[in-house]
Short mmCIF file of C-alpha atoms in Angstrom, two decimals:
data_model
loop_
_atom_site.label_atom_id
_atom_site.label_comp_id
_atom_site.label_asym_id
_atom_site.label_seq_id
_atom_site.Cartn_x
_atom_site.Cartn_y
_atom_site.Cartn_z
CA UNK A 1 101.13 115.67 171.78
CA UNK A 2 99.20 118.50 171.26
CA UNK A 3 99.24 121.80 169.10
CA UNK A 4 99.47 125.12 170.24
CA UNK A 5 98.53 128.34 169.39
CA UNK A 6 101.46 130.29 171.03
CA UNK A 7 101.28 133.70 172.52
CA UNK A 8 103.70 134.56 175.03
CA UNK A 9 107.44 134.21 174.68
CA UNK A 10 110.16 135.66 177.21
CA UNK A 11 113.60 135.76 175.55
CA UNK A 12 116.45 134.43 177.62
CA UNK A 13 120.02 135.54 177.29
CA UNK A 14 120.63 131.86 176.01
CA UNK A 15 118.44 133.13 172.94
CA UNK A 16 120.55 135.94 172.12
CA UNK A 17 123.82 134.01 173.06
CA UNK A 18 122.78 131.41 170.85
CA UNK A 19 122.12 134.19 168.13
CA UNK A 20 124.91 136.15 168.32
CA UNK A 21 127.72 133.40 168.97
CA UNK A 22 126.10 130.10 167.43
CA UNK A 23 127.13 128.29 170.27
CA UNK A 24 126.98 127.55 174.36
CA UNK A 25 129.66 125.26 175.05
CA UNK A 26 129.03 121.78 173.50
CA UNK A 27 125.62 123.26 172.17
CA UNK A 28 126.57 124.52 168.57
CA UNK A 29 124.11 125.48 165.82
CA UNK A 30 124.82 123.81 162.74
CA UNK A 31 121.28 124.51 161.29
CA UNK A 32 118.66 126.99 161.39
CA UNK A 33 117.12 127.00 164.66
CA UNK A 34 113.90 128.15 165.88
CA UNK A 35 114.54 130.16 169.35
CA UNK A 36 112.48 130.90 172.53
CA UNK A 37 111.49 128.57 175.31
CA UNK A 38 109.54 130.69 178.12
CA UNK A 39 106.73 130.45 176.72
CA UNK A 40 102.59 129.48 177.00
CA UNK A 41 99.58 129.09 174.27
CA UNK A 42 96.50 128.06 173.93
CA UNK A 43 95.67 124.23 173.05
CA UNK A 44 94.32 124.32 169.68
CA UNK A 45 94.33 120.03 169.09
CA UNK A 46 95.18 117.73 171.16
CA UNK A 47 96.35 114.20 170.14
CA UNK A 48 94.29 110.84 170.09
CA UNK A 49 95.70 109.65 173.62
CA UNK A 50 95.67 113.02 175.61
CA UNK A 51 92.91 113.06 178.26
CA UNK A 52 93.64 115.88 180.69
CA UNK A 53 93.69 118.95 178.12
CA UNK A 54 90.88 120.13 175.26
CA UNK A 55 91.38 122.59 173.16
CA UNK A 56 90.89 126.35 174.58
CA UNK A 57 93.09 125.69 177.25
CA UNK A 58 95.48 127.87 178.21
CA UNK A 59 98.90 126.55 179.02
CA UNK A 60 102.30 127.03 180.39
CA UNK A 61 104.73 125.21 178.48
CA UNK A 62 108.16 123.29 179.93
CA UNK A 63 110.53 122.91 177.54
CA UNK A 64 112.99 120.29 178.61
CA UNK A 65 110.75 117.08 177.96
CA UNK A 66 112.56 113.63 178.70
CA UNK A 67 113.17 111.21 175.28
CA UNK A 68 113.76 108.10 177.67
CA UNK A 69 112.66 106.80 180.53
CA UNK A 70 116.45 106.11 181.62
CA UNK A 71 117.68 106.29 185.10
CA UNK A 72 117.63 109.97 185.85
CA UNK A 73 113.95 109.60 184.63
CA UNK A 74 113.35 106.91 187.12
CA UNK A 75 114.88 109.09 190.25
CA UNK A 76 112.80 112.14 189.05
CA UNK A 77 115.95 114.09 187.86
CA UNK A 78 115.16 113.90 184.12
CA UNK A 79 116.43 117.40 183.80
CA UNK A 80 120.13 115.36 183.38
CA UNK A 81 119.01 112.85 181.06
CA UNK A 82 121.51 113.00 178.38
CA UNK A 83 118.87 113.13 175.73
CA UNK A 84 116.43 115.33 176.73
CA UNK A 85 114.48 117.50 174.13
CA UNK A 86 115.03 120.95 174.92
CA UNK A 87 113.48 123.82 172.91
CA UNK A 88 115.83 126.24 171.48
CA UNK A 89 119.22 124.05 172.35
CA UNK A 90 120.72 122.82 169.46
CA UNK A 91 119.74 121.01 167.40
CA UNK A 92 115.59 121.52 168.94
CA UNK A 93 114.00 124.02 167.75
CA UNK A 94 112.51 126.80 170.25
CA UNK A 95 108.86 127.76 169.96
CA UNK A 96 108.93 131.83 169.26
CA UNK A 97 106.32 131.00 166.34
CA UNK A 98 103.02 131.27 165.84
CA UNK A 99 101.63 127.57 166.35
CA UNK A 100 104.04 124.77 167.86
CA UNK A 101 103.48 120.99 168.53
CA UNK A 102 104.74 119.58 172.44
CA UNK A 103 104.55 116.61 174.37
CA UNK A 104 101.31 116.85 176.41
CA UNK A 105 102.84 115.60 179.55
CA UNK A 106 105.01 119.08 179.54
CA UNK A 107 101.96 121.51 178.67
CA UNK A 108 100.42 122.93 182.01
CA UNK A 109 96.83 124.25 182.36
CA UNK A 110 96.88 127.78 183.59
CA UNK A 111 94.58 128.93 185.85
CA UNK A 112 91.90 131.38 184.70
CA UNK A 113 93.65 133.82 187.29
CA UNK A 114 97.25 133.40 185.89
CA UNK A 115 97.88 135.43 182.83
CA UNK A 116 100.03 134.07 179.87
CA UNK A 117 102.95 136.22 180.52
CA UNK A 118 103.08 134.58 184.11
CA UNK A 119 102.73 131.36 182.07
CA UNK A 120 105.87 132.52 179.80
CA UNK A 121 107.66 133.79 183.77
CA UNK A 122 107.26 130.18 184.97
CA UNK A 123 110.31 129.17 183.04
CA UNK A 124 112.95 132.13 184.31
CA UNK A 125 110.57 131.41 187.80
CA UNK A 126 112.15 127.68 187.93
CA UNK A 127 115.55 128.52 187.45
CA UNK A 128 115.07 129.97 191.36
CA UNK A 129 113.15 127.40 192.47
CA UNK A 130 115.71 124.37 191.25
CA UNK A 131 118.57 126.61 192.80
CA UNK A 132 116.91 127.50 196.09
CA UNK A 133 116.28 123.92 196.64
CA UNK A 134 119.78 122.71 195.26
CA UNK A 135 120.69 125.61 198.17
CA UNK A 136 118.51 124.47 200.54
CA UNK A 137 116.49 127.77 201.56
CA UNK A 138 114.59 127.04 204.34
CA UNK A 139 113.17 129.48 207.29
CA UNK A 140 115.33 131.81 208.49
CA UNK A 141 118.04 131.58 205.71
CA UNK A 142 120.45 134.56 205.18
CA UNK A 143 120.80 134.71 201.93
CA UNK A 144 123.26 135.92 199.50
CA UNK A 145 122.24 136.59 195.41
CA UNK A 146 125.04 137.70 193.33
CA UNK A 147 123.56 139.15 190.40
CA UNK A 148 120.31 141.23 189.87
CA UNK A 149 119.31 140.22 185.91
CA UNK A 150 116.11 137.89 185.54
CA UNK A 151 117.54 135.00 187.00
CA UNK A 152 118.72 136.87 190.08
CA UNK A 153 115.44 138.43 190.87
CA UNK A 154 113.81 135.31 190.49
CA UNK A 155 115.92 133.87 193.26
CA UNK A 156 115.10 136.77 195.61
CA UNK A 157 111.43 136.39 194.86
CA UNK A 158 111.74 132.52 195.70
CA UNK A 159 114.22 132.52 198.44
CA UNK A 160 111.94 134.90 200.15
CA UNK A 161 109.20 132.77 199.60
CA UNK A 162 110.82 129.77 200.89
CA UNK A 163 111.58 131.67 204.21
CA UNK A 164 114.77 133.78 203.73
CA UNK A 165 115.04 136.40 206.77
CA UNK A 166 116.91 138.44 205.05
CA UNK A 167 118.58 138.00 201.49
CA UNK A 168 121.06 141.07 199.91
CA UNK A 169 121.73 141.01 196.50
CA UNK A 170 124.86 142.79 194.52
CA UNK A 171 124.99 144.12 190.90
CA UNK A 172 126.86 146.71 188.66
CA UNK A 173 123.78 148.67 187.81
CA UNK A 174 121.95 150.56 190.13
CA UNK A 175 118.81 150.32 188.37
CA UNK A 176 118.56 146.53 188.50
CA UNK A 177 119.17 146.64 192.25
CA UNK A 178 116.27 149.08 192.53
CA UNK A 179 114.21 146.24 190.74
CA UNK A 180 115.63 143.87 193.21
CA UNK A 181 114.29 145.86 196.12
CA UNK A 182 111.02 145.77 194.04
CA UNK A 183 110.82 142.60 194.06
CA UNK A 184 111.34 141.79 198.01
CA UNK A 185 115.28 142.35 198.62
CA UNK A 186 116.24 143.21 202.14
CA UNK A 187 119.59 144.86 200.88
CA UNK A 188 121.30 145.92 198.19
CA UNK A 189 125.38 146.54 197.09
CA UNK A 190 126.45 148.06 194.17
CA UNK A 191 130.00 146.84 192.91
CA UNK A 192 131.98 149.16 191.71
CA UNK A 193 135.77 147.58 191.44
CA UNK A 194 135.80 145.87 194.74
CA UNK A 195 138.13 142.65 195.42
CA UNK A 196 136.49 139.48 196.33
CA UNK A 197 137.05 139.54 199.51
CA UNK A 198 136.18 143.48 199.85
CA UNK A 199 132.18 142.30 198.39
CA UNK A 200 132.17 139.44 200.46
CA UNK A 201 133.09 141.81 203.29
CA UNK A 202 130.41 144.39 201.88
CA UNK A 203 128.00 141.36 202.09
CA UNK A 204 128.59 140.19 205.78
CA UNK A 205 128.29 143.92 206.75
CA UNK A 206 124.83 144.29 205.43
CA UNK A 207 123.56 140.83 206.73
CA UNK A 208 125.07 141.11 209.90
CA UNK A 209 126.30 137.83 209.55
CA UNK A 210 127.98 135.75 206.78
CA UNK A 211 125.23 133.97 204.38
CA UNK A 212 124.45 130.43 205.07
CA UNK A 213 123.47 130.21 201.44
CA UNK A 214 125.16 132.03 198.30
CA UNK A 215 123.48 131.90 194.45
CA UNK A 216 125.47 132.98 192.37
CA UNK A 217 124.20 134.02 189.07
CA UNK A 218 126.45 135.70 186.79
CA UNK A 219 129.36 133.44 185.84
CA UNK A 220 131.96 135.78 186.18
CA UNK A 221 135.00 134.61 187.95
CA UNK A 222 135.51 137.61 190.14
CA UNK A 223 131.84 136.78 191.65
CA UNK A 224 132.28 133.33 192.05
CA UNK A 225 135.33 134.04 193.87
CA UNK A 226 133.15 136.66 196.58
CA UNK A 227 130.83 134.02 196.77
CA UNK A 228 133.19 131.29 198.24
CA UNK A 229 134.66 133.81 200.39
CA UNK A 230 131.34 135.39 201.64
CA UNK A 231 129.56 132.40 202.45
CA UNK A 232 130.16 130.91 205.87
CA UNK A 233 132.21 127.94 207.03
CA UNK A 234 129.52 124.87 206.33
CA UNK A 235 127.43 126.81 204.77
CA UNK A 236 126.59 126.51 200.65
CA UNK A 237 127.26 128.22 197.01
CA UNK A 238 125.23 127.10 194.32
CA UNK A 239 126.28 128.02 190.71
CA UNK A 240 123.34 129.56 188.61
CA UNK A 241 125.64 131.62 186.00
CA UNK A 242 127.42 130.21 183.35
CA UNK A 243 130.85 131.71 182.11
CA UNK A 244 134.02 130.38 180.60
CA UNK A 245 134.48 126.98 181.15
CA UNK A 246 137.70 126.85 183.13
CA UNK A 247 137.36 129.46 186.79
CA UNK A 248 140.11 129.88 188.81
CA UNK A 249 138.78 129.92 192.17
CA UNK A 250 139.56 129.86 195.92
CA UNK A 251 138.54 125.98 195.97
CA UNK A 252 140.78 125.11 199.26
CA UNK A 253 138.95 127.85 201.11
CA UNK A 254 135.72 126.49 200.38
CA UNK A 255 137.05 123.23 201.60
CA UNK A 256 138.60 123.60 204.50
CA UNK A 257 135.72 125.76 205.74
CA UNK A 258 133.43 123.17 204.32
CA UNK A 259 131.64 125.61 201.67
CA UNK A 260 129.36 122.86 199.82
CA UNK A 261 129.63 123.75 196.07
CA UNK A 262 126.52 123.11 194.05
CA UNK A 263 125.61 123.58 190.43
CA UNK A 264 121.94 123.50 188.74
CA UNK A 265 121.23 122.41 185.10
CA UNK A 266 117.86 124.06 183.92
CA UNK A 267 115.28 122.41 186.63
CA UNK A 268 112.48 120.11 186.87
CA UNK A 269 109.24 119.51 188.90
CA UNK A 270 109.13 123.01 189.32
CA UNK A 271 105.66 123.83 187.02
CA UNK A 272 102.86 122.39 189.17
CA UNK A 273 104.66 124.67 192.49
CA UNK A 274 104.97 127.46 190.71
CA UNK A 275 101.18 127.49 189.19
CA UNK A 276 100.39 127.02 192.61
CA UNK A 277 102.31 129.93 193.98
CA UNK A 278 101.42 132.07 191.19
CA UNK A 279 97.67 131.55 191.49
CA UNK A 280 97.00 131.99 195.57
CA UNK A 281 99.11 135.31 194.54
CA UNK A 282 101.64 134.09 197.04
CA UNK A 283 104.42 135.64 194.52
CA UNK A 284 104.24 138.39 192.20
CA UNK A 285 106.36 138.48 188.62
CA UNK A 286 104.41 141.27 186.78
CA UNK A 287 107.20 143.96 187.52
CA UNK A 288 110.01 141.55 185.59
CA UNK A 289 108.40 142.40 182.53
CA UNK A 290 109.38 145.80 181.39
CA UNK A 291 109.26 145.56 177.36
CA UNK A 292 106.30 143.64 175.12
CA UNK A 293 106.51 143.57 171.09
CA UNK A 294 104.86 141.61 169.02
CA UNK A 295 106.15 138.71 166.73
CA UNK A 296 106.87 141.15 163.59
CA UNK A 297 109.12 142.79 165.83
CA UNK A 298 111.20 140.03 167.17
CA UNK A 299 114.60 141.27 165.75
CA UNK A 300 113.86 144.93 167.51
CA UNK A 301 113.11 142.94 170.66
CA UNK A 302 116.38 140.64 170.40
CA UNK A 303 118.27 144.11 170.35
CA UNK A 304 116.85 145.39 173.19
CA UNK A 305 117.26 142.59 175.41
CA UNK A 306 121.37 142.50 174.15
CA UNK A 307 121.49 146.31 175.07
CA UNK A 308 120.29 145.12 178.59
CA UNK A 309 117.70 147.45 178.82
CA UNK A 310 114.71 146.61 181.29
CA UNK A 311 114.35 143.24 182.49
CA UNK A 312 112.65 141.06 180.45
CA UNK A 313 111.38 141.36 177.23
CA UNK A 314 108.04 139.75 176.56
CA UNK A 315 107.33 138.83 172.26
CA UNK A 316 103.41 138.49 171.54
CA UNK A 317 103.04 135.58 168.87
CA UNK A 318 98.60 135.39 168.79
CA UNK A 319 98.18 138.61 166.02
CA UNK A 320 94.21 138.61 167.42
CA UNK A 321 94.76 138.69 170.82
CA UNK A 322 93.76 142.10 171.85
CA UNK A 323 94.74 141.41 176.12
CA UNK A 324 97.34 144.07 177.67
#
């Protein structure tokens, strides 16, 4: 293990679910909980056995770290081991504090050339990376992001990346579809009160073609719905968004078109590529960040993120760090 001086922390809408509702499906609080998990820190000790970190190392943290080494372990999927340590899921405490102890293994050295808030951005970051290869991006993809908060921006950024030709992206608010074009989107639709099938429509028009690939990142059944429809026969929709538990959906569509349904929980193997992609400057993140407080201010930040202003909200945890 090793202890950390944190001092970047993104908050998640998880964190404010968690703190205004106490619960996420089967994840309840029962307890006092510590939130955040996008974060990175500086290695202040490092434990007796830990040989490829000293301290003044700056790291990006992952926060799902693996209790067993069961059979989801063994086939590299340890993101669905059943009991996985996750920070900020009940009952684990987050690490939006100002020094917090984690498993070595899941501590990344940062380049000197990636800042901590890219760091903190490389958790959001591998929510898009897990989906686009649960999607299976690849050169030339059309693709099809439903959904323009942080997690669908990071999907445009990394679809593009992977190879997308062209990828359109829909939202309610115009100003989070102008971030989307900020942040490499070919085209954009704003949804007003448009059927299913009129967005998927919408969709097709702009592409010129039906999506091979769909991510859909809201959770809202209306969406889910225009994704099915708007992605082409054999093509695929992968689930990002979480909403209520039971969707009524056009499933025999899907199927007799052969729509392959996927769904992503969290991610894994996803810091090393994104560290990588982050420090040849092959992707940029810096415009996701639109709000910075420090730790005193933590409830003021919380509000601001529930409002849904900006995009995401950055907390600053080291008191003497005097960086921008």
């Amino acid at each position: 293990e090793v202890l950390l001086r944190m001092h970047s922390v993104g908050i998640c809408g998880s964190d404010v679910h968690y703190w205004q509702h106490g619960r996420i499906g089967d994840f309840v609080v029962k307890h006092p909980m510590v939130l955040g998990h996008e974060a990175s820190g500086t290695v202040v000790k490092v434990g007796s056995g830990v040989t490829h970190l000293q301290p003044g190392d700056r790291v990006a943290i992952e926060p799902g770290v693996p209790r067993e080494m069961d059979e989801f372990c063994k086939t590299g999927r340890y993101n669905l081991s059943p009991t996985i340590f996750f920070c900020a899921t009940p009952p684990d405490d987050g690490n939006l504090c100002r020094y917090y102890k984690h498993s070595a293994s899941y501590c990344y050295k940062l380049p000197d050339n990636v800042t901590f808030e890219e760091g903190a951005l490389i958790e959001p970051l591998s929510v898009g990376i897990h989906a686009c290869r649960r999607a299976g991006v690849t050169l030339g993809s059309k693709v099809f992001v439903s959904g323009s908060g942080p997690i669908g921006l990071v999907n445009v950024i990394i679809a593009k990346m992977m190879g997308a030709a062209a990828v359109v992206v829909t939202d309610l608010s115009a100003s989070r579809l102008q971030k989307a074009k900020e942040v490499g989107a070919d085209f954009t639709i704003q949804v007003k009160n448009e059927t299913p099938q009129e967005v998927a429509s919408k969709v097709e028009g702009a592409l010129g073609c039906m999506p091979d690939i769909t991510v859909e990142c809201t959770g809202v059944q209306a969406c889910i719905q225009a994704g099915i429809y708007a992605t082409r026969s054999g093509g695929t929709l992968v689930l990002v968004g979480l909403g209520p538990e039971m969707v009524t959906v056009p499933i025999v569509n899907a199927a007799v078109r052969e729509v392959d349904i996927r769904g992503i929980f969290r991610y894994c193997n996803t810091w090393p590529v994104a560290i990588a992609l982050l420090a040849s400057k092959r992707i940029n993140v810096k415009p996701l960040v639109t709000h910075r407080f420090p730790l005193e201010k933590a409830l003021e930040a919380f509000e601001t993120t529930k409002r849904g202003e900006g995009v995401k909200v950055m907390l600053k945890c080291d008191p003497t760090d005097q960086s921008p």
